[in-house]
mmCIF file of C-alpha atoms (C1' of nucleotides) in Angstrom:
data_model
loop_
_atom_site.group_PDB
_atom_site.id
_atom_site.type_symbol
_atom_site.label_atom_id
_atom_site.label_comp_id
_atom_site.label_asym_id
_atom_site.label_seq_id
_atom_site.Cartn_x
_atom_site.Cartn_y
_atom_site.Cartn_z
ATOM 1 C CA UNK A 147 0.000 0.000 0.000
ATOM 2 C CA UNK A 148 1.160 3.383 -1.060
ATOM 3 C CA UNK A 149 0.216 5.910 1.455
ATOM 4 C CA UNK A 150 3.548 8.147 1.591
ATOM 5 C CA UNK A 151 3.279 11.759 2.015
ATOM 6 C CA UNK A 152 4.200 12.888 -1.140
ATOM 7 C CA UNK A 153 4.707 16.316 -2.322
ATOM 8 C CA UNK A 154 2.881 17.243 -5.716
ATOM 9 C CA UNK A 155 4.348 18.595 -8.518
ATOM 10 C CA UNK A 156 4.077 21.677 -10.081
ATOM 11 C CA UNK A 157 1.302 20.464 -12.590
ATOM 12 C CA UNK A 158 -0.051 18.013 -9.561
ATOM 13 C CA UNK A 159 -0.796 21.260 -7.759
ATOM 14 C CA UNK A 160 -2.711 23.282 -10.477
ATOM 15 C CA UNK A 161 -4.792 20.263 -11.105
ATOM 16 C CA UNK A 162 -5.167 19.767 -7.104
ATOM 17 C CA UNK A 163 -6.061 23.444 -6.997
ATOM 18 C CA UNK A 164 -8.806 23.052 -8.888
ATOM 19 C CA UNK A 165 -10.139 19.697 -7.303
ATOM 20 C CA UNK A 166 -10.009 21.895 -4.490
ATOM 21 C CA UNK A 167 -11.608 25.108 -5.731
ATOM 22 C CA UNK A 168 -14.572 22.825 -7.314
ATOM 23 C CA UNK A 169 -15.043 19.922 -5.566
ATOM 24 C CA UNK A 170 -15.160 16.680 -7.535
ATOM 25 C CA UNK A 171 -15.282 16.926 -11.299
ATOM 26 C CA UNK A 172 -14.629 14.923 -14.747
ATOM 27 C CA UNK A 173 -11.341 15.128 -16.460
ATOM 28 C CA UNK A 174 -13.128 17.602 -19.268
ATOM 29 C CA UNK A 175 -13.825 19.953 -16.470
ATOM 30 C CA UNK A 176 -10.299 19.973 -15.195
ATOM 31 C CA UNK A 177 -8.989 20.016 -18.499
ATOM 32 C CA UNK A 178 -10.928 23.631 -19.445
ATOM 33 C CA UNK A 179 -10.122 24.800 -16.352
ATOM 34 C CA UNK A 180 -6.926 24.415 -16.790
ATOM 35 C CA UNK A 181 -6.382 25.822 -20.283
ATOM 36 C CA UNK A 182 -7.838 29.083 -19.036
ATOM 37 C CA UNK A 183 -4.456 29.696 -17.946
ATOM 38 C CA UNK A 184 -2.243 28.106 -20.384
ATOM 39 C CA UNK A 185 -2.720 25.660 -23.091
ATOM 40 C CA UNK A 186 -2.804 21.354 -22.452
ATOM 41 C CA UNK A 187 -3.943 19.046 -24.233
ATOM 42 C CA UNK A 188 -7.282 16.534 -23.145
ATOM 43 C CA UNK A 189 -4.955 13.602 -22.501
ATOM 44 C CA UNK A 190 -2.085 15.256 -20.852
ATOM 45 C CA UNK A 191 -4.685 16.136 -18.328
ATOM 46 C CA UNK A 192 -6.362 12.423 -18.421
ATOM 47 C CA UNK A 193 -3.004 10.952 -17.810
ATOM 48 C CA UNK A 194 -1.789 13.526 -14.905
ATOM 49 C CA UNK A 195 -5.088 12.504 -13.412
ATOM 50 C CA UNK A 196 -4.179 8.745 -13.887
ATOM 51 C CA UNK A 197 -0.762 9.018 -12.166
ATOM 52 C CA UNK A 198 -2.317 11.156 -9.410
ATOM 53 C CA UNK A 199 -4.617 8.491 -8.570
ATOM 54 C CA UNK A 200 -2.083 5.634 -8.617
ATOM 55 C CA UNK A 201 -0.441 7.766 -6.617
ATOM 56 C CA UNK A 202 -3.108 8.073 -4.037
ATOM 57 C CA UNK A 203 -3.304 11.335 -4.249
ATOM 58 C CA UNK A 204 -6.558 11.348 -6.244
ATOM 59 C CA UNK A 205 -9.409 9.254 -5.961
ATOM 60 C CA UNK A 206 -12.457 8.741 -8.572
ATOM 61 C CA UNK A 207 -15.644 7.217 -8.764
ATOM 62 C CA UNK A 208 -17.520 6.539 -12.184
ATOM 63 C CA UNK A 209 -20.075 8.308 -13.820
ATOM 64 C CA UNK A 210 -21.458 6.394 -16.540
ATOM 65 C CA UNK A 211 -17.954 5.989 -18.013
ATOM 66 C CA UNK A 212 -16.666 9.549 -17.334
ATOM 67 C CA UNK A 213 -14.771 9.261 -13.889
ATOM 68 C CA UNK A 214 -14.837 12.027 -11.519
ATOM 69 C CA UNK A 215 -12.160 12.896 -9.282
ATOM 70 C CA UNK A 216 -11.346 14.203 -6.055
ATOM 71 C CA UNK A 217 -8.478 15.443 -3.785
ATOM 72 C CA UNK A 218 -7.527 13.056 -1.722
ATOM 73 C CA UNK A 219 -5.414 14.522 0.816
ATOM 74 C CA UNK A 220 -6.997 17.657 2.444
ATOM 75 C CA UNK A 221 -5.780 21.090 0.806
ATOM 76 C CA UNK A 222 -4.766 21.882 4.501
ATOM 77 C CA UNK A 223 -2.311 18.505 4.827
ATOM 78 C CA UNK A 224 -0.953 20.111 1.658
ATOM 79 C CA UNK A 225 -0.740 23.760 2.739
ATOM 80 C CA UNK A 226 0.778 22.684 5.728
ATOM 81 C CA UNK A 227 3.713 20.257 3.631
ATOM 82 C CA UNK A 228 4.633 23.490 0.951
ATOM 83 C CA UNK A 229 4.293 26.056 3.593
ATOM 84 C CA UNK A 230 6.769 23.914 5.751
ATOM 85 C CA UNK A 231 9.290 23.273 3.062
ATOM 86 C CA UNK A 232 9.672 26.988 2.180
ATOM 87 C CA UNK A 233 9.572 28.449 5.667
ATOM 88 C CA UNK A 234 12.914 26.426 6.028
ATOM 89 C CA UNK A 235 14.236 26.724 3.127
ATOM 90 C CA UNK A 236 13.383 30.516 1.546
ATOM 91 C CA UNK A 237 12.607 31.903 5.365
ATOM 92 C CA UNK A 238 15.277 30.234 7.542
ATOM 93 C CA UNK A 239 12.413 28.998 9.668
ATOM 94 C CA UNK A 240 11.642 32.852 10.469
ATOM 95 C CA UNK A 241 7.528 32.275 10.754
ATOM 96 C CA UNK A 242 7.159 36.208 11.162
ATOM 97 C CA UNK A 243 9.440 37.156 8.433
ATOM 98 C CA UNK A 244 7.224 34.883 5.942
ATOM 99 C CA UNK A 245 4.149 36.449 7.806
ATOM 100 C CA UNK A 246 5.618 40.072 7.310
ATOM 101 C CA UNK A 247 6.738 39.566 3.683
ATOM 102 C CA UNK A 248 3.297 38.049 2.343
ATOM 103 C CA UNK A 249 1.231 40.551 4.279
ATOM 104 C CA UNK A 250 3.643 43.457 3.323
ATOM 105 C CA UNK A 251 2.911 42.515 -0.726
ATOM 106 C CA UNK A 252 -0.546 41.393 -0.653
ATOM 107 C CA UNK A 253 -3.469 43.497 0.362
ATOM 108 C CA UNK A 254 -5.781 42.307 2.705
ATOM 109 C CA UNK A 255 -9.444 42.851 3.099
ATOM 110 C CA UNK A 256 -9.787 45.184 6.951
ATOM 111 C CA UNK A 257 -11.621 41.589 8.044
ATOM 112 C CA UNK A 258 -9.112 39.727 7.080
ATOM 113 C CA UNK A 259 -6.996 41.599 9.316
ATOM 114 C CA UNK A 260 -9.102 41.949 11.942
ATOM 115 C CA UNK A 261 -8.761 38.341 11.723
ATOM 116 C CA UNK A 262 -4.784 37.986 12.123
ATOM 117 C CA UNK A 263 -5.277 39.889 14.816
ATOM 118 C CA UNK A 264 -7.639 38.003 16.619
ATOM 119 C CA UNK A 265 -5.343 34.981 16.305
ATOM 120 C CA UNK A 266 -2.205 37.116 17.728
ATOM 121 C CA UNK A 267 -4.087 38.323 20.657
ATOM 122 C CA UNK A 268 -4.896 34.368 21.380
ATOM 123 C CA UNK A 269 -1.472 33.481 20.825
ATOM 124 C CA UNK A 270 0.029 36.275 23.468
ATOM 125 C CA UNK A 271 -2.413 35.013 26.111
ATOM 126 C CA UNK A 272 -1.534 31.535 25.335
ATOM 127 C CA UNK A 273 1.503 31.835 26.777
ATOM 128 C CA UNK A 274 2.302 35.074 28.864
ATOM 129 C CA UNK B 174 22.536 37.807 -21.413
ATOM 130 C CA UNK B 175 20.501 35.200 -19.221
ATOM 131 C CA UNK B 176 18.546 37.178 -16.923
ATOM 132 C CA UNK B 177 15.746 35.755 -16.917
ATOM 133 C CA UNK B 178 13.436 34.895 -13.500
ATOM 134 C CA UNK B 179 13.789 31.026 -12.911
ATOM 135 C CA UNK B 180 12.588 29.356 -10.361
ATOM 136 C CA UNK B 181 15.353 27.626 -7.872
ATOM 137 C CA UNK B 182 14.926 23.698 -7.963
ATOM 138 C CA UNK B 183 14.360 21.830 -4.769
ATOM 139 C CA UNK B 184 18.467 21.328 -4.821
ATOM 140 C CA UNK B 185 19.097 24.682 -6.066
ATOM 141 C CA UNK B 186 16.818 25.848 -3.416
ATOM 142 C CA UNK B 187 18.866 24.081 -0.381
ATOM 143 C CA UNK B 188 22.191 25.358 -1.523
ATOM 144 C CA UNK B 189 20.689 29.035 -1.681
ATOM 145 C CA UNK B 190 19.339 28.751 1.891
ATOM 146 C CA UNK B 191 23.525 28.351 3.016
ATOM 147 C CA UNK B 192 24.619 30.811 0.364
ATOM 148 C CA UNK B 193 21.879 33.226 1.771
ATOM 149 C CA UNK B 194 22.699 32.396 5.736
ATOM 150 C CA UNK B 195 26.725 31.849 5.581
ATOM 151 C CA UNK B 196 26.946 34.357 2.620
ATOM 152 C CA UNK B 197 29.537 33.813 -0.002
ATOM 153 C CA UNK B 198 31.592 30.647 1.011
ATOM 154 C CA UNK B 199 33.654 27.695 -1.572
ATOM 155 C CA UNK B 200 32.201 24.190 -3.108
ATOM 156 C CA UNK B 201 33.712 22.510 -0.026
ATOM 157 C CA UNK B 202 32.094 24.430 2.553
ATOM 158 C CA UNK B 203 28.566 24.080 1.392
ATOM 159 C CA UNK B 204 29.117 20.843 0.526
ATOM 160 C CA UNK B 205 29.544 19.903 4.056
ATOM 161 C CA UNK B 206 26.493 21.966 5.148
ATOM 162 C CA UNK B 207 24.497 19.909 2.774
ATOM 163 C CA UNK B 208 25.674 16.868 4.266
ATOM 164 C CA UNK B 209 24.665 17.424 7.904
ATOM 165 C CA UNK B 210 20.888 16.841 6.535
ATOM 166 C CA UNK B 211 21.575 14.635 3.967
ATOM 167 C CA UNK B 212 24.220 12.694 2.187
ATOM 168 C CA UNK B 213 25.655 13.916 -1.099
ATOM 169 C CA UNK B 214 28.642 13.848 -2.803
ATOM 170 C CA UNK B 215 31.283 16.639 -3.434
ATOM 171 C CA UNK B 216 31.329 16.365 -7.418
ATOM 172 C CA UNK B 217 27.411 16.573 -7.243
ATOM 173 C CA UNK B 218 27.927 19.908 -5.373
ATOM 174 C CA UNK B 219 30.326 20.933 -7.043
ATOM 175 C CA UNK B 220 28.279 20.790 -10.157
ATOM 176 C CA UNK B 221 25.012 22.307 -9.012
ATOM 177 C CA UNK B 222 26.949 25.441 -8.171
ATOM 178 C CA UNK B 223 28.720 24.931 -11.499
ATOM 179 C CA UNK B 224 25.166 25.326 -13.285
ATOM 180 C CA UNK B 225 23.416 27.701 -11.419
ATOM 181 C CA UNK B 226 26.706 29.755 -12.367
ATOM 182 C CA UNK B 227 25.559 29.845 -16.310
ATOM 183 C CA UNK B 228 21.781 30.117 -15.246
ATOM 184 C CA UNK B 229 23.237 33.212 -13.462
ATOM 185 C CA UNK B 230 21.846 32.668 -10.071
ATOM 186 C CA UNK B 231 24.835 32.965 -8.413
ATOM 187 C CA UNK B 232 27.948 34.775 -8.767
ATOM 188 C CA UNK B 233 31.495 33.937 -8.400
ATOM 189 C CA UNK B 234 34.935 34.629 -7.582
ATOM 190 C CA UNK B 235 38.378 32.756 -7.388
ATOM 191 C CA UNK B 236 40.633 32.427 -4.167
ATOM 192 C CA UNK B 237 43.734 30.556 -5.686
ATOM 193 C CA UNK B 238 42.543 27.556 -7.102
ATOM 194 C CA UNK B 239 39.168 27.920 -4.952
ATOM 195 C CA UNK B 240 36.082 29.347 -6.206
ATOM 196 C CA UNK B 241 33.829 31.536 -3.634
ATOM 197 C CA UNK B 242 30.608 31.403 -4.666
ATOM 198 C CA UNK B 243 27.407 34.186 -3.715
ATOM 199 C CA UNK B 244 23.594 34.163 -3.980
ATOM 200 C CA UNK B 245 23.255 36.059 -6.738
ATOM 201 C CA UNK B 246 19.138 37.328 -6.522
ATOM 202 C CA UNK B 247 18.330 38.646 -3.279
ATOM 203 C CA UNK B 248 16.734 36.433 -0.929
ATOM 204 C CA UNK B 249 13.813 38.406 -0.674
ATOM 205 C CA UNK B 250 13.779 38.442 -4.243
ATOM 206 C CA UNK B 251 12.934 34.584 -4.392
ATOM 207 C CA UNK B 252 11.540 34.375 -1.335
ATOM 208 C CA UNK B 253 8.475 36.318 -2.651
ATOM 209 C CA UNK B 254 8.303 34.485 -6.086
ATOM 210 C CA UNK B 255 8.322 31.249 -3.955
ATOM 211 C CA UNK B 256 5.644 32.411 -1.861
ATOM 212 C CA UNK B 257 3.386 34.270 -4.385
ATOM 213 C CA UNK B 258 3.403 30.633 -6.338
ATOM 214 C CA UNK B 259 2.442 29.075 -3.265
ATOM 215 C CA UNK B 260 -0.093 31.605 -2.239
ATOM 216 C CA UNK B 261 -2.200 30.970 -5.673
ATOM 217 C CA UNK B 262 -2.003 27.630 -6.030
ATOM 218 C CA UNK B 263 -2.447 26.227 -2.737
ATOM 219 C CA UNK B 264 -4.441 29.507 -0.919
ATOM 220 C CA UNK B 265 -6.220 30.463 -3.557
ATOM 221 C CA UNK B 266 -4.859 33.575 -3.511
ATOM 222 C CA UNK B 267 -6.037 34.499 0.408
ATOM 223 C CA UNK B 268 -3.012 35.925 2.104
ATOM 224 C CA UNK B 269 -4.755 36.131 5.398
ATOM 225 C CA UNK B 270 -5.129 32.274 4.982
ATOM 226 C CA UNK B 271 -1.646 31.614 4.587
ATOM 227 C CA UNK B 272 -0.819 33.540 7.584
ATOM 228 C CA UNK B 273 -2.975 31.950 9.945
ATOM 229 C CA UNK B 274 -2.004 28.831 9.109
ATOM 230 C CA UNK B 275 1.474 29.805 9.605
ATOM 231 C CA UNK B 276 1.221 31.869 12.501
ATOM 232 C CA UNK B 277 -1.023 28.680 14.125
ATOM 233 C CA UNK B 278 0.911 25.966 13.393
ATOM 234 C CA UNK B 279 4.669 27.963 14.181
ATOM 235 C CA UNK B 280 5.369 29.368 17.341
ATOM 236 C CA UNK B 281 6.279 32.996 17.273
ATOM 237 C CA UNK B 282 8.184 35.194 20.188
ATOM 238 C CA UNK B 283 6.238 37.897 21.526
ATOM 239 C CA UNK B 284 8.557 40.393 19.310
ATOM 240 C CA UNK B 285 7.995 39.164 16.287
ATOM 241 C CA UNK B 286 4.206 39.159 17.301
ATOM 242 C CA UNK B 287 4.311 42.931 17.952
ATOM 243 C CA UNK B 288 6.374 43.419 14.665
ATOM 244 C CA UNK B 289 3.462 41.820 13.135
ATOM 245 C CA UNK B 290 0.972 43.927 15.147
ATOM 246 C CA UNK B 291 3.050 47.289 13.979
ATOM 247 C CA UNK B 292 2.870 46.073 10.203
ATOM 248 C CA UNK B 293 -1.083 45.340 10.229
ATOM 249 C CA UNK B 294 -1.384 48.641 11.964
ATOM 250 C CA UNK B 295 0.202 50.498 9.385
ATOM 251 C CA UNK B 296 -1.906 48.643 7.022
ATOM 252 C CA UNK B 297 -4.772 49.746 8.879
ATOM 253 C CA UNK B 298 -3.775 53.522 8.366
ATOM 254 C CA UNK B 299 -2.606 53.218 4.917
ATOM 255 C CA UNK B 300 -6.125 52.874 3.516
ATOM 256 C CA UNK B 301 -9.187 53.824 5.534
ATOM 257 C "C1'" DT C 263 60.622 13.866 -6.798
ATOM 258 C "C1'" DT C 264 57.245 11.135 -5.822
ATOM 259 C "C1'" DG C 265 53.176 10.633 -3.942
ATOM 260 C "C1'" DC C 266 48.695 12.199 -1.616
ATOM 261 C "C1'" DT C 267 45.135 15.494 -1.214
ATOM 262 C "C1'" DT C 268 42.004 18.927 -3.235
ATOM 263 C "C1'" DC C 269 40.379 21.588 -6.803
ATOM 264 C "C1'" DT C 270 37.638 22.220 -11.301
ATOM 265 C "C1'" DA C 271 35.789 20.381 -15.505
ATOM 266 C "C1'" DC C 272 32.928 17.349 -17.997
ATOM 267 C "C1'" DG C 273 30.640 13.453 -19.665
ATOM 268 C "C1'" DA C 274 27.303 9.825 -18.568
ATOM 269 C "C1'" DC C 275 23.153 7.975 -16.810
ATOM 270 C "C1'" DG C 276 18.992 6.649 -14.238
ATOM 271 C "C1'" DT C 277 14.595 9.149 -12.870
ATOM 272 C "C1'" DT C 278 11.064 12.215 -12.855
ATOM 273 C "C1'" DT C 279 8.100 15.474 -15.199
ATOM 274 C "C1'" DG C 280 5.263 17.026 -18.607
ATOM 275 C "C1'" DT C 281 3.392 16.281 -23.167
ATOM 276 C "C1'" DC C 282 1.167 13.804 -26.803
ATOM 277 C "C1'" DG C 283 -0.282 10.363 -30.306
ATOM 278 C "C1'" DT C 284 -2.644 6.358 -31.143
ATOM 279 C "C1'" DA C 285 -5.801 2.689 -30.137
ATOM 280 C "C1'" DT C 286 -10.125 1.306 -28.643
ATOM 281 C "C1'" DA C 287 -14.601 1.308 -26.527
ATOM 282 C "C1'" DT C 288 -18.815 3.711 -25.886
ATOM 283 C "C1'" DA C 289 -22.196 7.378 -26.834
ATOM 284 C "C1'" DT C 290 -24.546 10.728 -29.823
ATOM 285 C "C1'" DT C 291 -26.082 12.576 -33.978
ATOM 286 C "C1'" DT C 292 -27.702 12.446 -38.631
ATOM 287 C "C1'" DA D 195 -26.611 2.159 -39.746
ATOM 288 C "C1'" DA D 196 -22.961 5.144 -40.558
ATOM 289 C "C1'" DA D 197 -20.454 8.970 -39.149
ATOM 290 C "C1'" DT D 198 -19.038 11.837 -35.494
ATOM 291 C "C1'" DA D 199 -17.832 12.909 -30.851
ATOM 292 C "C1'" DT D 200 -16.027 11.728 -26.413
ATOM 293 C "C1'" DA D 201 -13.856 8.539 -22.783
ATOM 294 C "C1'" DT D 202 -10.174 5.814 -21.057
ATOM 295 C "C1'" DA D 203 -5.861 3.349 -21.523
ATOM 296 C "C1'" DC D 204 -1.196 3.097 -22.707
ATOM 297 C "C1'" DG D 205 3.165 3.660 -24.910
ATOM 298 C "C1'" DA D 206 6.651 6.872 -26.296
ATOM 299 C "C1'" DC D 207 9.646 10.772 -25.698
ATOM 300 C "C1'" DA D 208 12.114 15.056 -24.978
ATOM 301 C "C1'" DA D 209 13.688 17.947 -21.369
ATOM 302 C "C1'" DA D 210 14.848 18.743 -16.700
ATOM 303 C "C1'" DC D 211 16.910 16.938 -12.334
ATOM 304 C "C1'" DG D 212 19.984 14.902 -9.431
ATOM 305 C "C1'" DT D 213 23.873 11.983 -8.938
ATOM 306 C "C1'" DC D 214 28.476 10.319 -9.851
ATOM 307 C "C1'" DG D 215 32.842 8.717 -11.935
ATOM 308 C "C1'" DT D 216 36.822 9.922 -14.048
ATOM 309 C "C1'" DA D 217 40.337 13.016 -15.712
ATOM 310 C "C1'" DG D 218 43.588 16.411 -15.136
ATOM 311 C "C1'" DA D 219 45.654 20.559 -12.953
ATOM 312 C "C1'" DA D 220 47.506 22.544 -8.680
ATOM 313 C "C1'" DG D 221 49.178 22.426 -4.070
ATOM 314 C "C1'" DC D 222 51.164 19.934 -0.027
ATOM 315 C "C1'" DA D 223 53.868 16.204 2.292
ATOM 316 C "C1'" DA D 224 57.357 12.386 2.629
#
DNA sequence: TTGCTTCTACGACGTTTGTCGTATATATTT
DNA sequence: AAATATATACGACAAACGTCGTAGAAGCAA
């Protein structure tokens, strides 16, 4: 049995970003989805989807004889994994300098925010 | 003229973290670094360095025989393509939920927490 | 000077990744 | 029924990645 954690690739995660984004969906659907951004043909996507499921990281049921697909692991599991990986390696394991550089580039909504800040407070009174 | 914006492989990307923390140092040096996490040999080094030399990525000079090698694009530099990749395709795109999942799952020291505070703050003011 | 260590250079090679083409079965349309 | 469209399966392949081995120059040690 194959249940490693392995880390998707680069085309693994645009496809998984999608599962994610969508929920379930047929190989077509992926496949569209995916050439809004750049161009790929039907089978490349048919045979990423393949591998992904061998894999493990996938897993289908059948619709007449489409198949549908679905993420496997949670998109969390996975944020968790890639988030890991470059907070060691890019960030030197500096949590707040990721935090500051992300939030420093990116605007966020005054919820979101209000949010992160909720979350800090927590974490100071977890452990004065 | 190679300057274009390439992405560091997952090798390239673990000799840049000691380039980045030791700053410029020979083939030897972070050869060793590399092998305190895992086991690799000098002429495999040696080479990496040797190629991300024509990709341009880093930059280097001689000491005798000895080459000294340096990160060529800033840390930050990378560090934000890294993390804007990994903001799309895993976040969707949500900033806020790539730093609470950080900020929860890393522990942070109270400084770095009130950096954070400071930053938000500023955000705050910025736009109202 | 002869040998041992330490460099760089470079070619080779197994894997992984990403991409398709082709074959074939099953629907759908005309 | 014949033609067209759509699915899956599978083999092939080029390019990228990571890993070494070997060669040869340069420095150090006996």
């Amino acid at each position: 049995m194959a249940e490693e954690k392995l880390k998707p690739t680069e085309a693994e995660l645009d496809i998984l970003a999608i599962l994610w984004e969508q929920g379930p969906c047929s190989v077509r659907y992926v496949n569209d989805k995916l050439n809004m951004t750049r161009r790929v043909g039907y089978t490349t996507t048919l045979k990423q989807l393949q591998i992904m499921h061998e894999k493990g990281m996938v897993s289908r049921t059948s619709d007449g004889r489409t198949h549908i697909y679905s993420a496997e692991r949670g998109r969390e599991e996975t944020q968790r994994q890639l988030l890991d990986r470059l907070l060691d390696a890019a960030f030197g394991g500096s949590a707040s300098k990721l935090v500051m550089q992300v939030l420093g580039s990116h605007r966020s909504s005054p919820g979101e925010l209000e949010e992160i800040k909720e979350l800090i407070k927590k974490l100071e009174e977890g452990k004065p």
